[in-house]
Amino acid sequence: MRLHRLEVTAFGPFSKTEEIDFDALSDAGLFLIQGRTGAGKTSILDAVCFALYGQVPGARNAVKGLRSDHAAPGTGPRVVLETTIRGRRLRITRSPAWERPKLRGSGTTAEHAKVILEELERGTWVGLTTRLDEAGDLVSRLLGMTAVQFCQVALLPQGEFAGFLRAGADERRKVLERLFATEVFTQVEKWLADRRAATGREAAELGAAASSIADRIAETTGAAPPRGERRAVPAPRPAEPVAEPFDEVGALPAWAAELAGGHEDVRAITDELRQGATAALEASRKALEDGKALADRRRRHAGALARREALREHAEEKSRMASRLDAAARADRVVPLVRAVQARHDEARRARRWAEETRAGAGALLPPNASEDVLVKAERARRDEAAALDGRRAASARLRRIEDERAALARELACLEPEEARVAASLADLPGVVEARRAELDEARLAAAGRTGAEAAVADARRRLDAAHRRDQVECLLAEAESAHRDAVDTAQDVRQRVLDLRQARLDGMAAVLAGDLTDGEPCRVCGSTEHPAPVTSLAPIPTEEQIDEAQAGADEAEAVRERTGKEVEARRTELDHLLETAGETAAGALAEEFADAERALQDAMTRAAEAERLEAALHRDERELDRVRDAQHEVAQALTGNRARDEELAAERDRLSAELDEARGEDATLEARIARLGREAGVLGEAIEALRGSDRAARELAAARAEAKAAAEGEGFRTPEEVLEAAMPDEDQGVLRDRIRRLDDEEAAVRDLLRDPALVAAAAGPAPDLPGLEAALDAADAAHAEAASAAGRARHRRDRLADLRAQLGEAVSAWRPAAGRHEVAERLAGLASGKHAANRHAMSLSAYVLAARLEQVVAAANERLSRMSGARYALVHTTGKAAGDRSRGAGGLGLRVADAWTGLERDPVTLSGGESFITSLSLALGLADVVTAEAGGTEIGTLFVDEGFGTLDEETLDDVMDVLDALRDGGRAVGVVSHVAELRARIPAQLRVTKDRAGSTATIVV
């Protein structure tokens, strides 16, 4: 990550807009951010962090008011940062939440936080997102670190690392946990602790369940509870229940089996006692039942004698009831005829009364006492007249329809006349509108005709601009290729010369080479002599054939590189020539302006073309509207003519029908009224006719019914119909008498059967039984049987209950054993992970172990710089023991000591002086930055800041520290030192000066 430009407005102490060019500062490599206390040096770092992550470092983030108090009331706070992250040039614009004055009225309104994230693509800023969460996520992913990690890595807050150096294990752990993702190991510790507690609870619950079953066994059998015989178990810690010991819970099944054997013997004895008591009880019960049966037979014999005497007194009553039932049976055959006479009489009376009433109702229509024939003729005359008038109903309905149609025509006429006037007015205006629209369309078409040329101009400008960008790139590539080609040519020449030199040296020393092969007595390969008095020697080394061949291979390879770089140079020159033909020597910026002008011209042409299309559509609408209005005028005129003609036809037809209907209705109000009156009169006359006929018919039926009833009564032995009605009885009363006679007959038969029963006769002749004595003997036997049965039942219940509880106890103990085993394993693992188990020799938790490994890496990276800054005197030492004052368990592994090479001893960091603490904490901060950077995926931090602390250093130590900071610039990294120390202003020429006054702070760059 490298910073390019920072712009702050109304942010922190800066009341106006301040722009900081980090590119100018980064060119120097090391620059100073200096100013008086409170001027706003740290606020610049806050602005960088806020632009990237939307928050400021440390405790300052808790303060929500980031807007400058010196800014004008309506000026909104804003931070703009341009930076390059992983090769992507980004511009981030952020505004914090603030309260702005209302546009109307007094008071303020809330403005929410905003962000705009853009990326530079082909010279143009392209928007990526305006959402706070998306912007933060993209920056975090590109940097590969959180806001806390960034503040520790890129801003290096020295005050915090001095505290980190002297902190205890808990504070040091909190810092490391924020920087390194160790939550998973803490979660493992917590999961193991929860697993230990869960398995402990499970084992304790299962052991308690087994003990509870044992208690129920003891309660069932009356034996002593097994808990009284077991040793006392220590109370478990809260939230970590301990399972029952193995030797106690495991012994419960044997104890229950022993109890079951004893209670089985008790059950067998009680069953034998119950069987004897049952036999004695059955004998006593049978003796009592026999006595009760004898007493019952004696009672039934005495009762039969008493009932026989009572039945003799009811004989006369039984005879009277039989005579009454016979008379009622004969009357039943005549009663329907007598009652039919009464019904006919009532019906004849009603028919006669109805005939008199209907004749009275028709009296106004006929002469008095008119005969039936007169009534029939009058009715027929009225119905014939009504039928004749019914044919006139169609004329009346037609007259009503005529009136309705004329009313509809009148309503239509009332609508058509205003419509005729409106259409005439529209027809007067529309031709002018159409002509004006056609003129506008012609003008727009002329303006849009240049669209094709504008598109061609844009395409040509884009082609030239792309060629210019490629031309600039190819020029750089050509320079690099030419430089590489020159180096390749030089290298090839040097290597070739080396081969020639080696060959020449080989030739120059060839005599010495041959002399080295001479052997006394053997001929020389040059002269053939076998004597070699003075062989040639060489003081210079003579190259071998292998060395010459190796040099030749290098020369061939260098020549191939020269040829390849030469071809690349020619290819780049050819491409550059083609690009110059397209783009010329014009700068890319000028071509970009031409491209922008061409695009604007094209946009204007497209706008006019769109306007022409809109005007053409509007013209078509206006023309269609003109045609529609003309058609509407014609239709309205035709409708008016037809309406008036139809109204005249309907008026003539109405007058003719009205005259015909007036003649037909006569003196009645309407034709319908006359037809209705005739129908009513015909109905009255018809009803009178039917009433007269019904009265005569009812009189004839009454006479016939009287004769039939009298003959039937005499045939059944009755003199008059009245005697029939007196003898008649309802079926319910007859049933009561029959049931009474039947019961008397049944009772007489039952008494006779009882008095003839041999068993009853024998019982009455013998002695009476002693029932009280038999009942007393039965009670005694029943009491003895109940006691024996109760004892046997209790024994059997205890046996069955004990068998059930033994099965439950076996299942409970079987379930408890694996749970206890799991708890032992979980307890050991949890103790090892938390550092509280004896097997964990270092008493170090898992998370502390991981953090200790990270701290060990930090210490190794820090010592590389601390050795230089302290003159090889001090070195940090990572210890697995606890830090000073640390009383917590399982917190080892995060200790820090300082090794002093002068004394050979290790010291506590709190014993360092102020300057020594500064260089040690600075080394620790830089080391931590290196480790966190590697942990974050190796993200390169191109611009970093060191904040304060230099005032505690002497001149020599300051030189060492500045050397270390100067080394941080390797690889093109820029380092900003935040300090107000005066000596640094002379040491670091590139400066960002922050000044403050009553109107707010300002920032100035001095290079």
Coordinates of N, CA and C in Angstrom, one line a residue, residues 191-207 239-244 816 818-828 830:
W191 N -14.6 -24.8 24.4 CA -15.4 -26.0 24.1 C -15.0 -27.2 24.9
L192 N -13.6 -27.4 25.2 CA -13.2 -28.5 26.0 C -13.7 -28.3 27.5
A193 N -13.7 -27.0 28.0 CA -14.2 -26.8 29.3 C -15.7 -27.1 29.4
D194 N -16.4 -26.6 28.3 CA -17.8 -26.9 28.3 C -18.1 -28.4 28.2
R195 N -17.2 -29.1 27.4 CA -17.4 -30.6 27.3 C -17.1 -31.2 28.6
R196 N -16.1 -30.8 29.3 CA -15.8 -31.3 30.7 C -17.0 -31.1 31.6
A197 N -17.5 -29.9 31.6 CA -18.7 -29.6 32.5 C -19.9 -30.5 32.0
A198 N -20.1 -30.6 30.7 CA -21.2 -31.3 30.2 C -21.1 -32.8 30.5
T199 N -19.9 -33.4 30.3 CA -19.7 -34.8 30.7 C -19.8 -35.0 32.2
G200 N -19.3 -34.0 32.9 CA -19.4 -34.1 34.4 C -20.8 -34.1 34.8
R201 N -21.6 -33.2 34.2 CA -23.0 -33.2 34.6 C -23.7 -34.4 34.1
E202 N -23.4 -34.9 32.9 CA -24.0 -36.2 32.5 C -23.7 -37.3 33.4
A203 N -22.4 -37.5 33.8 CA -22.0 -38.6 34.7 C -22.7 -38.4 36.0
A204 N -22.7 -37.2 36.6 CA -23.3 -36.9 37.9 C -24.8 -37.2 37.8
E205 N -25.4 -36.8 36.7 CA -26.9 -37.0 36.6 C -27.2 -38.5 36.5
L206 N -26.3 -39.3 35.7 CA -26.6 -40.7 35.6 C -26.3 -41.4 36.9
G207 N -25.2 -41.0 37.6 CA -24.9 -41.6 38.9 C -26.0 -41.3 39.9
A239 N -21.0 -25.8 38.7 CA -21.0 -25.9 37.2 C -20.1 -27.1 36.7
E240 N -19.4 -27.9 37.7 CA -18.6 -29.0 37.3 C -19.0 -30.2 38.2
P241 N -20.2 -30.8 38.1 CA -20.6 -31.9 38.9 C -19.7 -33.1 38.6
V242 N -19.4 -33.9 39.6 CA -18.5 -35.0 39.5 C -19.4 -36.3 39.5
A243 N -19.1 -37.3 38.7 CA -19.8 -38.5 38.7 C -19.6 -39.3 40.0
E244 N -20.5 -40.2 40.3 CA -20.4 -41.1 41.5 C -19.1 -41.9 41.3
W816 N -24.2 -45.2 33.2 CA -23.3 -44.4 33.9 C -21.8 -44.7 33.6
P818 N -20.0 -45.7 30.8 CA -19.3 -44.9 29.7 C -19.3 -43.4 29.9
A819 N -20.4 -42.9 30.5 CA -20.4 -41.4 30.8 C -19.2 -41.0 31.7
A820 N -19.0 -41.9 32.8 CA -17.9 -41.6 33.7 C -16.6 -41.7 33.0
G821 N -16.4 -42.7 32.0 CA -15.2 -42.8 31.3 C -15.0 -41.5 30.4
R822 N -16.1 -41.1 29.7 CA -16.0 -39.9 28.9 C -15.6 -38.7 29.7
H823 N -16.1 -38.6 30.9 CA -15.8 -37.4 31.7 C -14.3 -37.4 32.1
E824 N -13.8 -38.6 32.4 CA -12.3 -38.6 32.7 C -11.5 -38.2 31.6
V825 N -11.8 -38.6 30.3 CA -11.1 -38.2 29.2 C -11.2 -36.6 28.9
A826 N -12.5 -36.2 29.0 CA -12.7 -34.7 28.8 C -12.1 -33.9 29.9
E827 N -12.0 -34.3 31.1 CA -11.4 -33.6 32.2 C -9.9 -33.5 32.0
R828 N -9.3 -34.6 31.5 CA -7.9 -34.5 31.2 C -7.5 -33.6 30.1
A830 N -9.4 -31.1 28.9 CA -9.7 -29.7 29.2 C -8.6 -29.1 30.2

